[in-house]
Amino acid sequence: MKEWWFGLQASERRTLGIGGGALTLILIYFAGWVPLQEGVVTLEQQVQEQRSLQQWMAQSAAEVQQLRGGSAGQPQAAGRSLLTTVDQSARNGQLGSSLKRLEPEGEHGVKVWLEQAAFDEMMGWLVSLEQQFGVTVTTITIERKAEGRVDANMTLRGSAS
């Protein structure tokens, strides 16, 4: 190997040395740095998800405490939280399988994620929420999927009672 190396001209040795150094840097970058950065991004996403979950759990715990302290003679509809009302109405209707996630949004709001929901059923559900419970849509994003199906993300607000 030594013979071969010293048998090369100086310009060839320099070219091979620079190429070997560049190859080493490329390998370090793609075998070390890129996976490390991807791991950092993944961990940051997991931390954010855990923080959201912790916040939701704290809000739910406070809601449970409030409900435990409430009077037993309250009508069920008046005693239910917006989160419970939205969840039960979606599951009682034909959106149960499309309901993917619910998350409290402030004191009188709920974020809702629907996947592969029938558009007409979703709109009927939103109308019935407004008519029966005074729940309004404050923001909504709808993405068209297969025929008559949509993915939707929305924020619903209940009356501040």
Short mmCIF file of N, CA and C in Angstrom, two decimals:
data_model
loop_
_atom_site.label_atom_id
_atom_site.label_comp_id
_atom_site.label_asym_id
_atom_site.label_seq_id
_atom_site.Cartn_x
_atom_site.Cartn_y
_atom_site.Cartn_z
N MET A 1 0.83 -1.18 0.00
CA MET A 1 0.00 0.00 0.00
C MET A 1 0.88 1.24 0.00
N LYS A 2 1.97 1.18 0.82
CA LYS A 2 2.90 2.31 0.88
C LYS A 2 3.55 2.55 -0.47
N GLU A 3 3.93 1.44 -1.10
CA GLU A 3 4.56 1.55 -2.42
C GLU A 3 3.63 2.23 -3.41
N TRP A 4 2.41 1.78 -3.35
CA TRP A 4 1.41 2.35 -4.28
C TRP A 4 1.25 3.84 -4.02
N TRP A 5 1.15 4.22 -2.74
CA TRP A 5 0.95 5.62 -2.39
C TRP A 5 2.13 6.48 -2.86
N PHE A 6 3.32 6.03 -2.59
CA PHE A 6 4.48 6.82 -2.99
C PHE A 6 4.76 6.71 -4.47
N GLY A 7 4.15 5.76 -5.15
CA GLY A 7 4.28 5.64 -6.59
C GLY A 7 3.40 6.65 -7.32
N LEU A 8 2.46 7.26 -6.59
CA LEU A 8 1.58 8.26 -7.20
C LEU A 8 2.30 9.59 -7.29
N GLN A 9 1.87 10.39 -8.24
CA GLN A 9 2.42 11.73 -8.35
C GLN A 9 1.87 12.59 -7.20
N ALA A 10 2.56 13.67 -6.90
CA ALA A 10 2.16 14.54 -5.78
C ALA A 10 0.75 15.08 -5.97
N SER A 11 0.38 15.45 -7.18
CA SER A 11 -0.97 15.98 -7.43
C SER A 11 -2.02 14.90 -7.21
N GLU A 12 -1.73 13.64 -7.54
CA GLU A 12 -2.67 12.54 -7.32
C GLU A 12 -2.84 12.27 -5.84
N ARG A 13 -1.69 12.31 -5.09
CA ARG A 13 -1.78 12.10 -3.63
C ARG A 13 -2.61 13.20 -2.98
N ARG A 14 -2.40 14.44 -3.41
CA ARG A 14 -3.16 15.58 -2.86
C ARG A 14 -4.66 15.40 -3.17
N THR A 15 -5.00 15.03 -4.41
CA THR A 15 -6.39 14.83 -4.80
C THR A 15 -7.03 13.71 -3.97
N LEU A 16 -6.33 12.59 -3.80
CA LEU A 16 -6.86 11.50 -2.99
C LEU A 16 -6.98 11.91 -1.52
N GLY A 17 -6.05 12.66 -1.01
CA GLY A 17 -6.11 13.13 0.39
C GLY A 17 -7.31 14.05 0.62
N ILE A 18 -7.51 14.98 -0.31
CA ILE A 18 -8.66 15.89 -0.20
C ILE A 18 -9.97 15.11 -0.34
N GLY A 19 -10.01 14.19 -1.29
CA GLY A 19 -11.21 13.37 -1.49
C GLY A 19 -11.50 12.51 -0.27
N GLY A 20 -10.46 11.91 0.32
CA GLY A 20 -10.64 11.10 1.53
C GLY A 20 -11.14 11.94 2.69
N GLY A 21 -10.59 13.14 2.83
CA GLY A 21 -11.06 14.04 3.90
C GLY A 21 -12.51 14.44 3.69
N ALA A 22 -12.86 14.76 2.44
CA ALA A 22 -14.25 15.14 2.14
C ALA A 22 -15.18 13.96 2.40
N LEU A 23 -14.77 12.76 2.01
CA LEU A 23 -15.58 11.57 2.25
C LEU A 23 -15.77 11.33 3.75
N THR A 24 -14.73 11.53 4.51
CA THR A 24 -14.83 11.38 5.97
C THR A 24 -15.83 12.37 6.55
N LEU A 25 -15.76 13.63 6.12
CA LEU A 25 -16.70 14.64 6.60
C LEU A 25 -18.13 14.30 6.21
N ILE A 26 -18.34 13.83 4.99
CA ILE A 26 -19.67 13.45 4.53
C ILE A 26 -20.21 12.29 5.36
N LEU A 27 -19.37 11.29 5.63
CA LEU A 27 -19.80 10.16 6.45
C LEU A 27 -20.15 10.59 7.87
N ILE A 28 -19.34 11.46 8.45
CA ILE A 28 -19.64 11.96 9.80
C ILE A 28 -20.97 12.69 9.79
N TYR A 29 -21.20 13.51 8.78
CA TYR A 29 -22.44 14.27 8.70
C TYR A 29 -23.66 13.36 8.59
N PHE A 30 -23.63 12.43 7.62
CA PHE A 30 -24.81 11.60 7.37
C PHE A 30 -24.97 10.44 8.36
N ALA A 31 -23.88 9.95 8.92
CA ALA A 31 -23.98 8.84 9.86
C ALA A 31 -24.12 9.32 11.31
N GLY A 32 -23.73 10.54 11.58
CA GLY A 32 -23.77 11.03 12.95
C GLY A 32 -24.68 12.21 13.16
N TRP A 33 -24.42 13.27 12.45
CA TRP A 33 -25.13 14.53 12.69
C TRP A 33 -26.60 14.46 12.30
N VAL A 34 -26.93 13.96 11.13
CA VAL A 34 -28.32 13.92 10.66
C VAL A 34 -29.19 13.07 11.60
N PRO A 35 -28.79 11.84 11.95
CA PRO A 35 -29.63 11.07 12.88
C PRO A 35 -29.77 11.75 14.25
N LEU A 36 -28.71 12.41 14.70
CA LEU A 36 -28.77 13.13 15.97
C LEU A 36 -29.80 14.26 15.90
N GLN A 37 -29.80 15.02 14.83
CA GLN A 37 -30.76 16.11 14.66
C GLN A 37 -32.19 15.59 14.56
N GLU A 38 -32.38 14.49 13.84
CA GLU A 38 -33.71 13.90 13.73
C GLU A 38 -34.19 13.42 15.09
N GLY A 39 -33.30 12.87 15.89
CA GLY A 39 -33.65 12.45 17.24
C GLY A 39 -34.05 13.62 18.11
N VAL A 40 -33.35 14.74 17.97
CA VAL A 40 -33.68 15.94 18.74
C VAL A 40 -35.07 16.44 18.36
N VAL A 41 -35.36 16.48 17.07
CA VAL A 41 -36.68 16.95 16.61
C VAL A 41 -37.78 16.03 17.15
N THR A 42 -37.55 14.72 17.09
CA THR A 42 -38.53 13.76 17.59
C THR A 42 -38.76 13.96 19.09
N LEU A 43 -37.69 14.13 19.83
CA LEU A 43 -37.83 14.33 21.28
C LEU A 43 -38.54 15.64 21.59
N GLU A 44 -38.27 16.70 20.83
CA GLU A 44 -38.97 17.97 21.04
C GLU A 44 -40.47 17.82 20.80
N GLN A 45 -40.84 17.07 19.77
CA GLN A 45 -42.25 16.82 19.49
C GLN A 45 -42.90 16.03 20.63
N GLN A 46 -42.19 15.03 21.12
CA GLN A 46 -42.72 14.23 22.22
C GLN A 46 -42.90 15.07 23.48
N VAL A 47 -41.95 15.95 23.74
CA VAL A 47 -42.06 16.82 24.92
C VAL A 47 -43.28 17.73 24.78
N GLN A 48 -43.48 18.30 23.58
CA GLN A 48 -44.63 19.17 23.36
C GLN A 48 -45.95 18.40 23.54
N GLU A 49 -46.00 17.18 23.02
CA GLU A 49 -47.20 16.35 23.18
C GLU A 49 -47.44 16.04 24.66
N GLN A 50 -46.39 15.73 25.38
CA GLN A 50 -46.53 15.44 26.81
C GLN A 50 -46.98 16.66 27.60
N ARG A 51 -46.47 17.84 27.22
CA ARG A 51 -46.91 19.07 27.89
C ARG A 51 -48.39 19.33 27.62
N SER A 52 -48.81 19.10 26.38
CA SER A 52 -50.23 19.28 26.06
C SER A 52 -51.09 18.29 26.86
N LEU A 53 -50.63 17.07 26.93
CA LEU A 53 -51.36 16.05 27.69
C LEU A 53 -51.40 16.43 29.17
N GLN A 54 -50.30 16.90 29.70
CA GLN A 54 -50.26 17.30 31.11
C GLN A 54 -51.22 18.45 31.37
N GLN A 55 -51.25 19.42 30.45
CA GLN A 55 -52.16 20.55 30.60
C GLN A 55 -53.61 20.07 30.55
N TRP A 56 -53.92 19.18 29.62
CA TRP A 56 -55.27 18.65 29.51
C TRP A 56 -55.66 17.89 30.79
N MET A 57 -54.71 17.10 31.32
CA MET A 57 -55.00 16.34 32.53
C MET A 57 -55.23 17.27 33.72
N ALA A 58 -54.46 18.35 33.80
CA ALA A 58 -54.66 19.30 34.90
C ALA A 58 -56.03 19.96 34.79
N GLN A 59 -56.43 20.34 33.57
CA GLN A 59 -57.74 20.95 33.38
C GLN A 59 -58.85 19.94 33.69
N SER A 60 -58.65 18.70 33.29
CA SER A 60 -59.66 17.67 33.56
C SER A 60 -59.76 17.40 35.05
N ALA A 61 -58.64 17.38 35.74
CA ALA A 61 -58.66 17.17 37.19
C ALA A 61 -59.42 18.29 37.89
N ALA A 62 -59.18 19.53 37.44
CA ALA A 62 -59.91 20.66 38.02
C ALA A 62 -61.41 20.54 37.74
N GLU A 63 -61.74 20.09 36.55
CA GLU A 63 -63.15 19.91 36.19
C GLU A 63 -63.80 18.82 37.04
N VAL A 64 -63.07 17.74 37.29
CA VAL A 64 -63.59 16.66 38.13
C VAL A 64 -63.81 17.17 39.54
N GLN A 65 -62.86 17.92 40.06
CA GLN A 65 -63.01 18.50 41.39
C GLN A 65 -64.24 19.39 41.46
N GLN A 66 -64.44 20.20 40.43
CA GLN A 66 -65.58 21.10 40.39
C GLN A 66 -66.88 20.31 40.34
N LEU A 67 -66.92 19.25 39.55
CA LEU A 67 -68.13 18.44 39.44
C LEU A 67 -68.42 17.68 40.73
N ARG A 68 -67.38 17.24 41.42
CA ARG A 68 -67.58 16.54 42.69
C ARG A 68 -68.17 17.47 43.74
N GLY A 69 -67.81 18.74 43.65
CA GLY A 69 -68.30 19.70 44.61
C GLY A 69 -69.67 20.25 44.25
N GLY A 70 -70.16 19.98 43.02
CA GLY A 70 -71.45 20.49 42.56
C GLY A 70 -72.60 19.80 43.26
N SER A 71 -73.78 20.39 43.15
CA SER A 71 -74.96 19.82 43.80
C SER A 71 -75.46 18.61 43.03
N ALA A 72 -76.00 17.63 43.75
CA ALA A 72 -76.46 16.39 43.13
C ALA A 72 -77.77 16.59 42.39
N GLY A 73 -78.50 17.65 42.69
CA GLY A 73 -79.80 17.86 42.07
C GLY A 73 -79.73 18.60 40.75
N GLN A 74 -78.53 18.86 40.23
CA GLN A 74 -78.39 19.58 38.96
C GLN A 74 -78.85 18.70 37.80
N PRO A 75 -79.53 19.28 36.80
CA PRO A 75 -79.86 18.49 35.62
C PRO A 75 -78.57 18.08 34.89
N GLN A 76 -78.58 16.92 34.28
CA GLN A 76 -77.36 16.41 33.67
C GLN A 76 -76.86 17.31 32.55
N ALA A 77 -77.73 17.82 31.70
CA ALA A 77 -77.28 18.66 30.58
C ALA A 77 -76.61 19.92 31.08
N ALA A 78 -77.12 20.50 32.15
CA ALA A 78 -76.53 21.73 32.67
C ALA A 78 -75.21 21.43 33.38
N GLY A 79 -75.06 20.23 33.95
CA GLY A 79 -73.85 19.89 34.69
C GLY A 79 -72.73 19.37 33.82
N ARG A 80 -73.02 19.05 32.58
CA ARG A 80 -71.99 18.48 31.71
C ARG A 80 -71.06 19.57 31.19
N SER A 81 -69.82 19.21 31.02
CA SER A 81 -68.86 20.14 30.44
C SER A 81 -69.04 20.16 28.92
N LEU A 82 -68.48 21.17 28.31
CA LEU A 82 -68.53 21.26 26.85
C LEU A 82 -67.82 20.06 26.23
N LEU A 83 -66.70 19.67 26.82
CA LEU A 83 -65.94 18.53 26.32
C LEU A 83 -66.80 17.27 26.31
N THR A 84 -67.51 17.03 27.39
CA THR A 84 -68.38 15.86 27.49
C THR A 84 -69.54 15.94 26.50
N THR A 85 -70.13 17.12 26.39
CA THR A 85 -71.26 17.31 25.47
C THR A 85 -70.84 17.03 24.03
N VAL A 86 -69.71 17.58 23.63
CA VAL A 86 -69.21 17.39 22.25
C VAL A 86 -68.89 15.93 22.02
N ASP A 87 -68.18 15.31 22.97
CA ASP A 87 -67.79 13.91 22.83
C ASP A 87 -69.02 13.00 22.71
N GLN A 88 -69.97 13.15 23.62
CA GLN A 88 -71.15 12.28 23.62
C GLN A 88 -72.02 12.51 22.39
N SER A 89 -72.18 13.76 21.97
CA SER A 89 -73.03 14.01 20.80
C SER A 89 -72.40 13.45 19.54
N ALA A 90 -71.07 13.52 19.43
CA ALA A 90 -70.40 12.96 18.25
C ALA A 90 -70.49 11.44 18.25
N ARG A 91 -70.27 10.84 19.41
CA ARG A 91 -70.30 9.38 19.50
C ARG A 91 -71.72 8.83 19.38
N ASN A 92 -72.72 9.57 19.86
CA ASN A 92 -74.11 9.13 19.73
C ASN A 92 -74.60 9.25 18.30
N GLY A 93 -74.04 10.20 17.56
CA GLY A 93 -74.38 10.35 16.14
C GLY A 93 -73.57 9.35 15.33
N GLN A 94 -73.36 9.68 14.08
CA GLN A 94 -72.63 8.76 13.21
C GLN A 94 -71.18 9.19 13.02
N LEU A 95 -70.67 10.04 13.91
CA LEU A 95 -69.30 10.51 13.79
C LEU A 95 -68.35 9.82 14.77
N GLY A 96 -68.84 8.87 15.53
CA GLY A 96 -68.03 8.21 16.55
C GLY A 96 -66.72 7.66 16.02
N SER A 97 -66.74 6.99 14.88
CA SER A 97 -65.51 6.40 14.34
C SER A 97 -64.61 7.45 13.72
N SER A 98 -65.14 8.61 13.39
CA SER A 98 -64.34 9.68 12.78
C SER A 98 -63.69 10.58 13.82
N LEU A 99 -64.20 10.57 15.03
CA LEU A 99 -63.67 11.43 16.09
C LEU A 99 -62.32 10.89 16.54
N LYS A 100 -61.26 11.66 16.29
CA LYS A 100 -59.92 11.19 16.60
C LYS A 100 -59.34 11.82 17.85
N ARG A 101 -59.71 13.06 18.14
CA ARG A 101 -59.12 13.71 19.31
C ARG A 101 -59.98 14.88 19.75
N LEU A 102 -60.07 15.06 21.06
CA LEU A 102 -60.73 16.20 21.69
C LEU A 102 -59.75 16.79 22.68
N GLU A 103 -59.72 18.11 22.77
CA GLU A 103 -58.80 18.77 23.68
C GLU A 103 -59.42 20.06 24.18
N PRO A 104 -59.41 20.31 25.47
CA PRO A 104 -59.95 21.57 25.97
C PRO A 104 -59.19 22.76 25.40
N GLU A 105 -59.90 23.84 25.14
CA GLU A 105 -59.30 25.07 24.62
C GLU A 105 -59.80 26.22 25.48
N GLY A 106 -59.03 26.58 26.47
CA GLY A 106 -59.46 27.65 27.36
C GLY A 106 -60.59 27.18 28.26
N GLU A 107 -61.33 28.15 28.78
CA GLU A 107 -62.37 27.85 29.75
C GLU A 107 -63.67 27.34 29.11
N HIS A 108 -63.99 27.85 27.92
CA HIS A 108 -65.27 27.49 27.30
C HIS A 108 -65.09 27.00 25.86
N GLY A 109 -63.98 26.32 25.58
CA GLY A 109 -63.74 25.87 24.22
C GLY A 109 -63.23 24.44 24.17
N VAL A 110 -63.35 23.85 22.98
CA VAL A 110 -62.88 22.49 22.74
C VAL A 110 -62.32 22.44 21.32
N LYS A 111 -61.14 21.83 21.17
CA LYS A 111 -60.60 21.55 19.84
C LYS A 111 -61.01 20.14 19.46
N VAL A 112 -61.43 19.96 18.22
CA VAL A 112 -61.94 18.67 17.76
C VAL A 112 -61.22 18.30 16.46
N TRP A 113 -60.78 17.04 16.37
CA TRP A 113 -60.16 16.52 15.15
C TRP A 113 -61.01 15.37 14.65
N LEU A 114 -61.48 15.48 13.42
CA LEU A 114 -62.25 14.42 12.77
C LEU A 114 -61.47 13.92 11.57
N GLU A 115 -61.48 12.61 11.33
CA GLU A 115 -60.82 12.05 10.16
C GLU A 115 -61.81 11.16 9.41
N GLN A 116 -61.84 11.31 8.11
CA GLN A 116 -62.71 10.52 7.23
C GLN A 116 -64.17 10.61 7.67
N ALA A 117 -64.59 11.81 8.04
CA ALA A 117 -65.98 12.02 8.45
C ALA A 117 -66.84 12.31 7.23
N ALA A 118 -68.07 11.85 7.25
CA ALA A 118 -69.01 12.19 6.19
C ALA A 118 -69.35 13.68 6.34
N PHE A 119 -69.17 14.43 5.28
CA PHE A 119 -69.35 15.88 5.35
C PHE A 119 -70.76 16.26 5.80
N ASP A 120 -71.77 15.64 5.21
CA ASP A 120 -73.15 15.98 5.55
C ASP A 120 -73.46 15.67 7.01
N GLU A 121 -72.96 14.55 7.52
CA GLU A 121 -73.18 14.20 8.92
C GLU A 121 -72.47 15.18 9.85
N MET A 122 -71.27 15.59 9.47
CA MET A 122 -70.53 16.55 10.28
C MET A 122 -71.28 17.87 10.36
N MET A 123 -71.79 18.34 9.24
CA MET A 123 -72.51 19.61 9.23
C MET A 123 -73.81 19.50 10.04
N GLY A 124 -74.51 18.39 9.93
CA GLY A 124 -75.71 18.17 10.73
C GLY A 124 -75.40 18.15 12.22
N TRP A 125 -74.29 17.54 12.57
CA TRP A 125 -73.86 17.49 13.97
C TRP A 125 -73.56 18.89 14.50
N LEU A 126 -72.86 19.71 13.69
CA LEU A 126 -72.54 21.07 14.11
C LEU A 126 -73.80 21.91 14.29
N VAL A 127 -74.77 21.74 13.39
CA VAL A 127 -76.04 22.46 13.51
C VAL A 127 -76.77 22.03 14.78
N SER A 128 -76.81 20.72 15.05
CA SER A 128 -77.52 20.26 16.25
C SER A 128 -76.80 20.72 17.52
N LEU A 129 -75.48 20.79 17.51
CA LEU A 129 -74.75 21.32 18.67
C LEU A 129 -75.14 22.77 18.94
N GLU A 130 -75.27 23.54 17.88
CA GLU A 130 -75.63 24.94 18.05
C GLU A 130 -77.07 25.07 18.54
N GLN A 131 -77.98 24.32 17.94
CA GLN A 131 -79.39 24.44 18.30
C GLN A 131 -79.69 23.90 19.69
N GLN A 132 -79.10 22.78 20.05
CA GLN A 132 -79.41 22.15 21.33
C GLN A 132 -78.61 22.70 22.51
N PHE A 133 -77.35 23.06 22.27
CA PHE A 133 -76.47 23.41 23.38
C PHE A 133 -75.85 24.81 23.26
N GLY A 134 -76.13 25.52 22.18
CA GLY A 134 -75.57 26.86 22.00
C GLY A 134 -74.07 26.84 21.69
N VAL A 135 -73.57 25.73 21.15
CA VAL A 135 -72.15 25.59 20.81
C VAL A 135 -71.92 26.15 19.41
N THR A 136 -70.94 27.03 19.28
CA THR A 136 -70.64 27.62 17.98
C THR A 136 -69.23 27.24 17.52
N VAL A 137 -69.05 27.27 16.22
CA VAL A 137 -67.74 26.99 15.63
C VAL A 137 -67.00 28.32 15.51
N THR A 138 -65.81 28.41 16.13
CA THR A 138 -65.03 29.65 16.01
C THR A 138 -63.98 29.54 14.91
N THR A 139 -63.37 28.37 14.75
CA THR A 139 -62.45 28.15 13.63
C THR A 139 -62.67 26.74 13.11
N ILE A 140 -62.47 26.59 11.81
CA ILE A 140 -62.59 25.25 11.22
C ILE A 140 -61.70 25.17 9.99
N THR A 141 -61.05 24.04 9.85
CA THR A 141 -60.26 23.73 8.67
C THR A 141 -60.75 22.39 8.15
N ILE A 142 -61.15 22.37 6.90
CA ILE A 142 -61.70 21.15 6.32
C ILE A 142 -60.85 20.76 5.12
N GLU A 143 -60.44 19.49 5.10
CA GLU A 143 -59.66 18.97 3.98
C GLU A 143 -60.46 17.86 3.31
N ARG A 144 -60.73 18.04 2.04
CA ARG A 144 -61.52 17.08 1.28
C ARG A 144 -60.74 15.79 1.08
N LYS A 145 -61.41 14.67 1.31
CA LYS A 145 -60.80 13.35 1.13
C LYS A 145 -61.60 12.60 0.06
N ALA A 146 -61.78 11.32 0.26
CA ALA A 146 -62.55 10.50 -0.69
C ALA A 146 -63.97 11.06 -0.79
N GLU A 147 -64.68 10.62 -1.78
CA GLU A 147 -66.01 11.15 -2.10
C GLU A 147 -66.90 11.30 -0.87
N GLY A 148 -67.26 12.54 -0.56
CA GLY A 148 -68.15 12.82 0.55
C GLY A 148 -67.49 12.77 1.93
N ARG A 149 -66.21 12.52 1.98
CA ARG A 149 -65.49 12.41 3.26
C ARG A 149 -64.51 13.57 3.42
N VAL A 150 -64.29 13.96 4.67
CA VAL A 150 -63.39 15.08 4.96
C VAL A 150 -62.61 14.79 6.24
N ASP A 151 -61.47 15.46 6.36
CA ASP A 151 -60.75 15.58 7.62
C ASP A 151 -61.00 17.00 8.09
N ALA A 152 -61.31 17.19 9.35
CA ALA A 152 -61.62 18.53 9.85
C ALA A 152 -60.99 18.76 11.21
N ASN A 153 -60.46 19.95 11.39
CA ASN A 153 -59.96 20.42 12.68
C ASN A 153 -60.77 21.67 13.00
N MET A 154 -61.32 21.74 14.21
CA MET A 154 -62.16 22.89 14.54
C MET A 154 -62.04 23.23 16.00
N THR A 155 -62.40 24.47 16.29
CA THR A 155 -62.50 24.92 17.67
C THR A 155 -63.94 25.29 17.91
N LEU A 156 -64.53 24.71 18.94
CA LEU A 156 -65.92 24.96 19.29
C LEU A 156 -65.96 25.76 20.60
N ARG A 157 -66.92 26.67 20.70
CA ARG A 157 -67.10 27.48 21.91
C ARG A 157 -68.50 27.25 22.44
N GLY A 158 -68.57 27.06 23.75
CA GLY A 158 -69.85 26.95 24.41
C GLY A 158 -70.21 28.28 25.02
N SER A 159 -71.46 28.40 25.41
CA SER A 159 -71.88 29.63 26.07
C SER A 159 -71.22 29.70 27.43
N ALA A 160 -70.83 30.88 27.84
CA ALA A 160 -70.12 31.06 29.12
C ALA A 160 -71.15 31.11 30.25
N SER A 161 -71.55 29.91 30.70
CA SER A 161 -72.54 29.86 31.76
C SER A 161 -71.94 29.51 33.08
#
